[in-house]
Coordinates of C-alpha atoms and ligand atoms in Angstrom, one line a residue:
X42 CA -20.6 -24.6 20.9
X43 CA -24.5 -23.6 20.5
X44 CA -23.8 -20.0 20.4
X45 CA -20.8 -17.5 21.0
X46 CA -20.7 -15.1 23.7
X47 CA -20.3 -12.2 21.1
X48 CA -23.5 -13.6 19.4
X49 CA -25.2 -13.7 22.6
X50 CA -24.4 -10.2 23.6
X51 CA -25.3 -8.8 20.3
X52 CA -28.7 -10.4 20.9
X53 CA -28.9 -8.9 24.3
X54 CA -27.8 -5.5 22.9
X55 CA -30.8 -5.6 20.8
X56 CA -33.3 -5.2 23.4
X57 CA -31.6 -4.1 26.7
X58 CA -29.5 -1.1 26.9
X59 CA -26.0 -1.7 26.6
X60 CA -27.0 -5.4 26.9
X61 CA -26.9 -5.5 30.5
X62 CA -29.4 -5.1 33.7
X63 CA -26.6 -3.2 35.5
X64 CA -24.0 -1.1 34.1
X65 CA -20.9 -2.6 35.9
X66 CA -21.3 -5.9 33.7
X67 CA -21.1 -4.2 30.5
X68 CA -17.1 -4.1 30.4
X69 CA -17.4 -0.4 29.7
X70 CA -14.2 0.4 31.0
X71 CA -12.1 -2.5 30.5
X72 CA -13.5 -2.9 26.7
X73 CA -14.5 -6.1 25.2
X74 CA -17.3 -8.2 25.1
X75 CA -18.5 -9.7 28.5
X76 CA -19.0 -13.5 28.7
X77 CA -22.7 -14.6 29.1
X78 CA -22.7 -17.0 32.2
X79 CA -24.4 -20.0 31.7
X80 CA -23.7 -21.6 35.3
X81 CA -21.7 -21.7 38.4
X82 CA -20.4 -24.3 41.0
X83 CA -18.4 -23.4 44.0
X84 CA -15.5 -20.9 43.0
X85 CA -16.3 -21.4 39.3
X86 CA -18.6 -20.2 36.5
X87 CA -18.8 -21.2 32.9
X88 CA -19.8 -19.1 29.8
X89 CA -22.2 -20.0 27.1
X90 CA -19.2 -21.2 25.1
X91 CA -18.3 -23.5 27.8
X92 CA -15.1 -21.7 29.3
X93 CA -14.6 -22.0 32.9
X94 CA -13.5 -19.2 35.1
X95 CA -12.3 -18.9 38.5
X96 CA -14.6 -16.4 39.9
X97 CA -13.4 -13.4 42.4
X98 CA -16.7 -11.2 41.6
X99 CA -19.2 -13.5 43.2
X100 CA -22.2 -11.6 42.0
X101 CA -20.4 -8.5 43.5
X102 CA -20.2 -10.3 47.0
X103 CA -23.4 -12.4 47.8
X104 CA -21.7 -15.7 46.7
X105 CA -19.7 -15.8 49.8
X106 CA -20.2 -19.6 50.2
X107 CA -19.6 -20.4 46.4
X108 CA -21.9 -20.8 43.5
X109 CA -25.0 -23.3 43.8
X110 CA -24.0 -24.5 47.1
X111 CA -26.1 -27.8 48.0
X112 CA -27.7 -26.5 51.2
X113 CA -28.4 -23.2 49.8
X114 CA -30.2 -24.5 46.7
X115 CA -32.1 -27.3 48.6
X116 CA -33.4 -24.4 51.0
X117 CA -34.6 -22.5 47.9
X118 CA -36.1 -25.6 46.3
X119 CA -38.0 -26.5 49.6
X120 CA -39.3 -23.1 50.0
X121 CA -40.5 -22.8 46.3
X122 CA -42.3 -25.9 46.6
X123 CA -44.6 -24.2 49.5
X124 CA -45.2 -21.2 47.2
X125 CA -43.3 -18.3 46.0
X126 CA -44.9 -15.1 47.8
X127 CA -47.8 -14.3 49.7
X128 CA -47.7 -10.7 50.7
X129 CA -48.6 -11.7 54.0
X130 CA -46.3 -12.3 57.2
X131 CA -44.2 -15.6 57.1
X132 CA -41.9 -17.4 59.3
X133 CA -39.1 -16.9 57.3
X134 CA -39.3 -13.2 57.7
X135 CA -39.3 -13.6 61.7
X136 CA -36.5 -16.2 61.3
X137 CA -34.4 -13.6 59.3
X138 CA -35.0 -10.7 61.8
X139 CA -34.1 -12.9 64.7
X140 CA -30.9 -13.8 63.1
X141 CA -29.9 -10.3 62.0
X142 CA -30.7 -8.9 65.3
X143 CA -28.8 -11.5 67.0
X144 CA -25.7 -11.3 64.9
X145 CA -25.5 -7.5 64.7
X146 CA -26.0 -6.0 68.2
X147 CA -26.6 -2.5 66.8
X148 CA -29.7 -3.7 65.0
X149 CA -32.5 -4.0 67.5
X150 CA -35.3 -3.9 64.9
X151 CA -35.1 -4.7 61.3
X152 CA -36.9 -4.4 58.1
X153 CA -36.2 -6.3 55.0
X154 CA -36.3 -5.0 51.4
X155 CA -35.4 -6.4 48.1
X156 CA -32.0 -4.7 47.2
X157 CA -29.3 -2.6 48.8
X158 CA -30.7 0.4 47.1
X159 CA -34.2 0.1 48.7
X160 CA -32.2 -0.2 52.2
X161 CA -30.2 2.8 51.9
X162 CA -33.1 4.9 50.1
X163 CA -35.5 3.7 53.0
X164 CA -32.6 4.4 55.8
X165 CA -32.1 8.3 54.3
X166 CA -36.1 8.6 54.4
X167 CA -36.2 7.4 57.9
X168 CA -33.4 9.6 59.4
X169 CA -34.9 12.4 57.8
X170 CA -38.3 11.8 59.1
X171 CA -36.7 10.9 62.5
X172 CA -34.7 14.2 62.7
X173 CA -37.2 16.5 60.9
X174 CA -33.9 17.7 58.9
X175 CA -33.1 17.1 55.3
X176 CA -29.3 17.6 54.6
X177 CA -27.5 14.2 54.4
X178 CA -23.6 13.9 54.2
X179 CA -21.8 11.3 52.0
X180 CA -18.4 10.8 50.7
X181 CA -17.0 10.9 47.2
X182 CA -16.2 7.6 45.9
X183 CA -18.8 5.8 48.2
X184 CA -21.6 4.2 46.3
X185 CA -25.0 3.6 48.2
X186 CA -27.1 2.2 45.3
X187 CA -28.8 4.3 42.7
X188 CA -31.7 6.4 44.8
X189 CA -31.6 10.0 43.6
X190 CA -30.3 11.4 46.8
X191 CA -27.3 9.3 46.7
X192 CA -26.2 9.6 43.0
X193 CA -23.7 12.3 43.9
X194 CA -20.0 11.8 43.0
X195 CA -20.9 8.0 43.7
X196 CA -18.6 5.2 42.9
X197 CA -18.8 1.7 41.5
X198 CA -20.6 1.8 38.1
X199 CA -21.0 5.7 38.2
X200 CA -17.2 6.0 38.7
X201 CA -16.4 3.2 36.4
X202 CA -17.9 5.1 33.4
X203 CA -16.9 8.7 34.6
X204 CA -20.2 10.1 35.7
X205 CA -20.3 10.0 39.3
X206 CA -23.2 12.3 39.2
X207 CA -26.3 11.2 37.1
X208 CA -28.5 13.0 34.8
X209 CA -31.9 13.0 35.6
X210 CA -31.7 14.0 39.2
X211 CA -33.3 17.3 40.0
X212 CA -30.9 20.0 41.7
X213 CA -33.4 20.4 44.3
X214 CA -32.7 16.7 45.6
X215 CA -28.9 17.0 45.2
X216 CA -29.0 20.3 47.1
X217 CA -29.5 18.5 50.5
X218 CA -26.6 16.2 49.6
X219 CA -23.2 17.3 50.9
X220 CA -20.2 15.4 49.6
X221 CA -17.1 15.4 51.6
X222 CA -13.8 13.5 51.2
X223 CA -13.4 10.1 52.6
X224 CA -11.0 9.8 55.7
X225 CA -10.9 13.8 56.0
X226 CA -11.9 14.3 59.8
X227 CA -11.4 17.9 59.6
X228 CA -13.6 18.5 56.5
X229 CA -16.3 16.6 58.2
X230 CA -15.8 18.5 61.8
X231 CA -15.9 21.8 59.8
X232 CA -19.2 20.8 58.1
X233 CA -20.9 19.9 61.2
X234 CA -19.6 23.0 62.8
X235 CA -21.4 25.1 60.2
X236 CA -24.5 23.1 59.4
X237 CA -24.8 20.6 62.3
X238 CA -28.2 21.5 62.9
X239 CA -29.6 20.9 59.7
X240 CA -27.8 17.5 59.0
X241 CA -30.3 14.5 59.2
X242 CA -27.9 11.8 58.5
X243 CA -24.2 10.7 57.7
X244 CA -24.2 7.7 55.2
X245 CA -20.7 6.1 54.8
X246 CA -19.1 2.7 53.7
X247 CA -17.1 2.0 56.8
X248 CA -15.0 0.1 54.5
X249 CA -15.2 1.6 51.1
X250 CA -15.7 -1.1 48.4
X251 CA -17.0 1.2 45.6
X252 CA -13.8 3.1 44.7
X253 CA -11.9 -0.1 44.9
X254 CA -11.4 -1.2 48.6
X255 CA -10.2 1.8 50.7
X256 CA -10.4 1.3 54.7
X257 CA -11.6 4.3 56.7
X258 CA -9.3 5.2 59.7
X259 CA -10.5 4.4 63.1
X260 CA -10.2 8.0 64.0
X261 CA -12.2 9.2 61.1
X262 CA -15.2 7.0 62.1
X263 CA -14.7 7.8 65.9
X264 CA -15.0 11.3 65.0
X265 CA -17.9 10.6 62.7
X266 CA -19.6 8.9 65.6
X267 CA -19.0 11.7 68.0
X268 CA -20.2 14.4 65.7
X269 CA -23.3 12.5 65.0
X270 CA -24.2 12.0 68.6
X271 CA -23.2 15.7 69.5
X272 CA -25.5 17.2 66.8
X273 CA -28.3 14.6 66.9
X274 CA -27.7 13.1 63.3
X275 CA -28.3 9.7 62.4
X276 CA -25.1 7.5 61.8
X277 CA -25.9 5.1 59.1
X278 CA -23.3 2.5 58.2
X279 CA -24.0 1.1 54.7
X280 CA -22.7 -2.3 55.2
X281 CA -24.4 -3.8 52.0
X282 CA -21.0 -4.9 50.8
X283 CA -19.2 -5.3 54.2
X284 CA -22.0 -6.9 56.1
X285 CA -21.0 -10.6 56.8
X286 CA -18.3 -10.3 54.1
X287 CA -15.3 -8.9 56.3
X288 CA -16.7 -10.5 59.6
X289 CA -19.7 -12.1 61.2
X290 CA -20.3 -8.5 62.6
X291 CA -19.4 -6.6 59.6
X292 CA -17.1 -3.5 59.6
X293 CA -18.9 -2.1 62.7
X294 CA -17.5 -5.3 64.6
X295 CA -14.0 -4.6 63.4
X296 CA -13.9 -1.1 64.3
X297 CA -16.1 -1.4 67.6
X298 CA -18.2 1.6 66.5
X299 CA -21.9 1.3 66.8
X300 CA -23.9 3.3 64.1
X301 CA -27.7 4.1 64.7
X302 CA -28.6 2.4 61.6
X303 CA -27.0 -0.3 59.3
X304 CA -28.2 -1.2 55.9
X305 CA -27.4 -4.6 54.5
X306 CA -27.7 -6.6 51.3
X307 CA -25.7 -9.0 49.1
X308 CA -24.6 -11.8 51.4
X309 CA -28.0 -11.8 53.5
X310 CA -29.6 -12.6 50.3
X311 CA -27.1 -15.4 49.2
X312 CA -27.6 -14.4 45.5
X313 CA -31.1 -13.6 45.9
X314 CA -32.8 -10.1 46.0
X315 CA -32.7 -9.2 49.5
X316 CA -31.6 -5.9 51.4
X317 CA -32.3 -4.8 54.9
X318 CA -32.1 -1.8 57.1
X319 CA -32.2 -1.8 60.8
X320 CA -30.9 -0.1 64.1
X321 CA -32.0 1.8 67.2
X322 CA -35.8 0.8 68.2
X323 CA -36.6 4.4 68.8
X324 CA -35.7 5.3 65.2
X325 CA -37.1 2.2 63.6
X326 CA -40.6 3.0 65.5
X327 CA -41.0 5.8 62.9
X328 CA -41.5 3.5 60.0
X329 CA -45.0 2.9 58.7
X330 CA -47.3 1.7 59.8
X331 CA -46.1 2.5 63.2
X332 CA -44.9 5.9 62.5
X333 CA -45.0 8.5 59.6
X334 CA -42.0 7.4 57.6
X335 CA -43.7 5.6 54.8
X336 CA -41.7 2.4 53.1
X337 CA -43.2 -0.8 51.5
X338 CA -42.5 -3.5 49.1
X339 CA -44.5 -6.2 47.3
X340 CA -41.6 -8.7 47.6
X341 CA -40.0 -7.5 50.7
X342 CA -39.1 -10.5 52.8
X343 CA -39.8 -13.1 49.9
X344 CA -39.8 -16.4 51.5
X345 CA -38.0 -18.0 48.8
X346 CA -35.2 -15.2 48.8
X347 CA -35.0 -15.4 52.4
X348 CA -34.6 -19.2 52.3
X349 CA -31.2 -18.5 50.3
X350 CA -30.1 -15.7 52.7
X351 CA -30.9 -17.9 55.8
X352 CA -29.1 -21.0 54.6
X353 CA -26.1 -18.6 53.6
X354 CA -26.0 -16.9 57.0
X355 CA -26.2 -20.2 58.9
X356 CA -23.1 -21.2 57.0
X357 CA -21.4 -18.1 57.4
X358 CA -21.9 -18.4 61.1
X359 CA -20.3 -21.6 61.6
X360 CA -17.1 -21.5 63.8
X361 CA -14.0 -20.8 61.9
X362 CA -15.8 -19.5 58.8
X363 CA -14.2 -16.1 58.5
X364 CA -10.8 -17.1 59.9
X365 CA -10.6 -19.4 57.1
X366 CA -12.0 -17.1 54.4
X367 CA -9.8 -14.2 55.7
X368 CA -6.7 -16.4 55.5
X369 CA -7.4 -17.4 51.8
X370 CA -8.0 -14.1 50.7
X371 CA -4.8 -12.7 52.3
X372 CA -2.9 -15.6 50.8
X373 CA -4.3 -14.5 47.4
X374 CA -3.2 -11.0 47.8
X375 CA 0.1 -11.8 49.2
X376 CA 0.8 -14.0 46.4
X377 CA -0.2 -11.5 44.0
X378 CA 2.2 -8.8 45.6
X379 CA 5.1 -11.3 45.4
X380 CA 4.5 -12.0 41.8
X381 CA 4.0 -8.3 40.9
X382 CA 7.3 -7.5 43.0
X383 CA 9.2 -10.2 40.8
X384 CA 8.0 -8.4 37.7
X385 CA 8.9 -4.9 39.0
X386 CA 5.7 -3.8 38.8
X387 CA 4.0 -0.8 40.5
X388 CA 1.3 -2.7 42.4
X389 CA -0.2 -2.9 45.8
X390 CA -3.2 -4.8 47.3
X391 CA -4.8 -5.5 50.6
X392 CA -7.7 -7.4 51.9
X393 CA -10.2 -7.5 54.7
X394 CA -11.9 -10.7 55.6
X395 CA -13.4 -12.0 52.2
X396 CA -12.9 -8.9 50.1
X397 CA -9.7 -7.4 48.7
X398 CA -8.6 -4.7 46.6
X399 CA -5.7 -4.4 43.9
X400 CA -4.3 -1.2 42.8
X401 CA -1.7 -0.4 40.0
X402 CA 0.2 2.0 42.1
X403 CA 2.9 1.8 44.7
X404 CA 1.1 2.0 48.2
X405 CA -2.4 1.1 49.2
X406 CA -4.6 4.3 48.7
X407 CA -6.2 6.0 51.6
X408 CA -8.3 8.3 49.7
X409 CA -10.5 8.7 46.7
X410 CA -7.7 11.0 45.1
X411 CA -5.2 8.4 45.7
X412 CA -7.5 5.6 44.2
X413 CA -7.5 7.8 41.0
X414 CA -3.7 8.0 40.8
X415 CA -3.7 4.3 40.0
X416 CA -2.9 3.2 36.5
X417 CA -6.3 2.2 35.0
X418 CA -5.2 1.3 31.7
X419 CA -2.6 -1.2 33.1
X420 CA -5.4 -2.6 35.3
X421 CA -7.6 -2.8 32.0
X422 CA -4.8 -4.8 30.4
X423 CA -4.3 -7.0 33.5
X424 CA -7.8 -7.7 33.6
X425 CA -8.0 -9.1 30.0
X426 CA -4.7 -11.2 30.6
X427 CA -6.2 -12.9 33.5
X428 CA -10.0 -13.4 31.7
X429 CA -8.1 -14.8 28.9
X430 CA -6.5 -17.4 31.3
X431 CA -9.7 -18.1 32.9
X432 CA -9.6 -15.9 35.9
X433 CA -12.6 -13.5 36.3
X434 CA -11.8 -10.5 38.5
X435 CA -14.2 -7.3 38.7
X436 CA -14.2 -5.6 35.4
X437 CA -13.3 -2.2 36.7
X438 CA -10.4 -0.6 38.7
X439 CA -12.8 1.0 40.8
X440 CA -14.3 -2.3 42.4
X441 CA -13.2 -4.6 45.2
X442 CA -12.8 -8.3 44.7
X443 CA -14.4 -11.3 46.6
X444 CA -13.3 -14.6 47.6
X445 CA -15.8 -17.4 48.5
X446 CA -15.3 -20.3 51.0
X447 CA -15.3 -22.6 47.9
X448 CA -11.7 -21.0 46.7
X449 CA -8.9 -23.1 47.9
X450 CA -5.2 -23.7 47.2
X451 CA -5.9 -25.1 43.8
X452 CA -7.8 -22.0 42.8
X453 CA -5.1 -19.9 44.2
X454 CA -2.2 -21.5 42.4
X455 CA -4.1 -21.4 39.1
X456 CA -4.5 -17.7 39.8
X457 CA -1.0 -17.3 40.5
X458 CA 0.2 -19.0 37.3
X459 CA -2.0 -16.7 35.5
X460 CA -0.9 -13.5 37.3
X461 CA 2.8 -14.4 36.6
X462 CA 2.0 -14.7 32.6
X463 CA -0.3 -11.4 33.1
X464 CA 2.4 -9.1 34.7
X465 CA 5.1 -10.4 32.5
X466 CA 3.0 -9.5 29.3
X467 CA 2.3 -6.1 31.1
X468 CA 6.0 -5.6 31.0
X469 CA 5.9 -5.7 27.0
Ligands
LIG254 P1 -28.0 -3.2 45.2 O1 -29.1 -2.0 45.0 O2 -27.1 -2.9 43.7 O3 -28.2 -4.3 45.6 O4 -26.9 -2.4 46.3 C1 -26.6 -1.1 46.2 C2 -25.4 -0.9 47.1 C3 -25.5 -0.1 48.3 N1 -24.4 -0.1 49.2 C4 -23.3 -0.5 48.8 C5 -22.2 -0.3 49.8 C6 -22.9 -1.3 47.4 O5 -21.8 -1.7 47.3 C7 -24.1 -1.4 46.7 C8 -24.0 -2.3 45.4 N2 -22.7 -2.6 45.0 C9 -22.3 -2.8 43.7 C10 -21.1 -3.4 43.4 N3 -20.0 -2.4 43.6 C11 -23.4 -3.7 43.0 C12 -23.1 -4.1 41.7 C13 -23.9 -3.5 40.5 O6 -24.0 -2.2 40.4 O7 -24.4 -4.1 39.5

């Protein structure tokens, strides 16, 4: 073994704040030293010590076809040989636009950027420019990336570290951000009744994956849709996580609700830096240089990154892809529920397409408050028992999990064996 995880992480911490380039990777809430990953293949990853793990994080969603998929790697290699970036129109960007607008009917026009944060930040600015209003509504526990206006009672890493609202964000900025309770239609309606004429947009994770997995109720989203239409506010579905993860048409396809703007990321990059925002033509026309809302990016639509995204989207578009992925994911959750019941643990879980939520509480949470009632300490102990057994789940009780098309019965059986031991050790 050339170097240990501990030594590697100590090196990282010398020069990188907390040794990571994104907080959720630091194991801050679960404790311990995160393994430094050297490589991945299919459903597996290996750390620098050569230890193998079955991976249920998948880079937080993008690796839906598995690590180092041959067709994805070959597409990236072929694109790279033609040059890495030009800062000029390329065919790959046209192909991506045609694919996204073809697969997501609500997206009539689309712009590609380099991250989910850029997508949501741009969508908010666009909604404000389109309506001439400044207030936005988000929901506690939802995470939409780290743009100033959205780092208010956010989920994901902000929630994991117990600081859902970030320092460094001027109160003048967050004064325009109204934070409501997820799945509370009455609160939403009351807010619109009071401030409807000031509201530029509502941004929502239609299936929340950043306070662990919490499904919106159809009634909540239907109410949201009706209120935005009535008051002239832009409805933004943040599908950075759910897009091409819960189904080919994302959460909007499952609910049958049409947002005005959709933000995308993760899967559409296949592991490379890609985000996108798109929607109604009349709204997208406001984006520079056509309209007055500025938005730009040196590497937006990068052809090598899009090669990974295009190859991934072609694979997920194959007949039966989501049926198979959903079946594997629900088989995973059902197996864990059965094992937890046998161990008399207060434990619940659910899955939607290729994402899942596990909760150390009886009953699946319907709200942020219910998520917070889960036993985070027990989750943290479970996390380490599973990691020690070679099963890598998200290092936070407030994150969803992800299955790839490369996960099969062998991976599930190994996971169930590890879970039996982990749950029995929790009883001690
Ligand atoms: P990125 O800027 O991280 O590409 O996307 C931000 C974002 C926006 N919207 C939703 C619904 C998201 O889930 C995300 C990012 N998700 C987290 C995982 N919970 C990214 C992981 C991380 O921060 O390292």
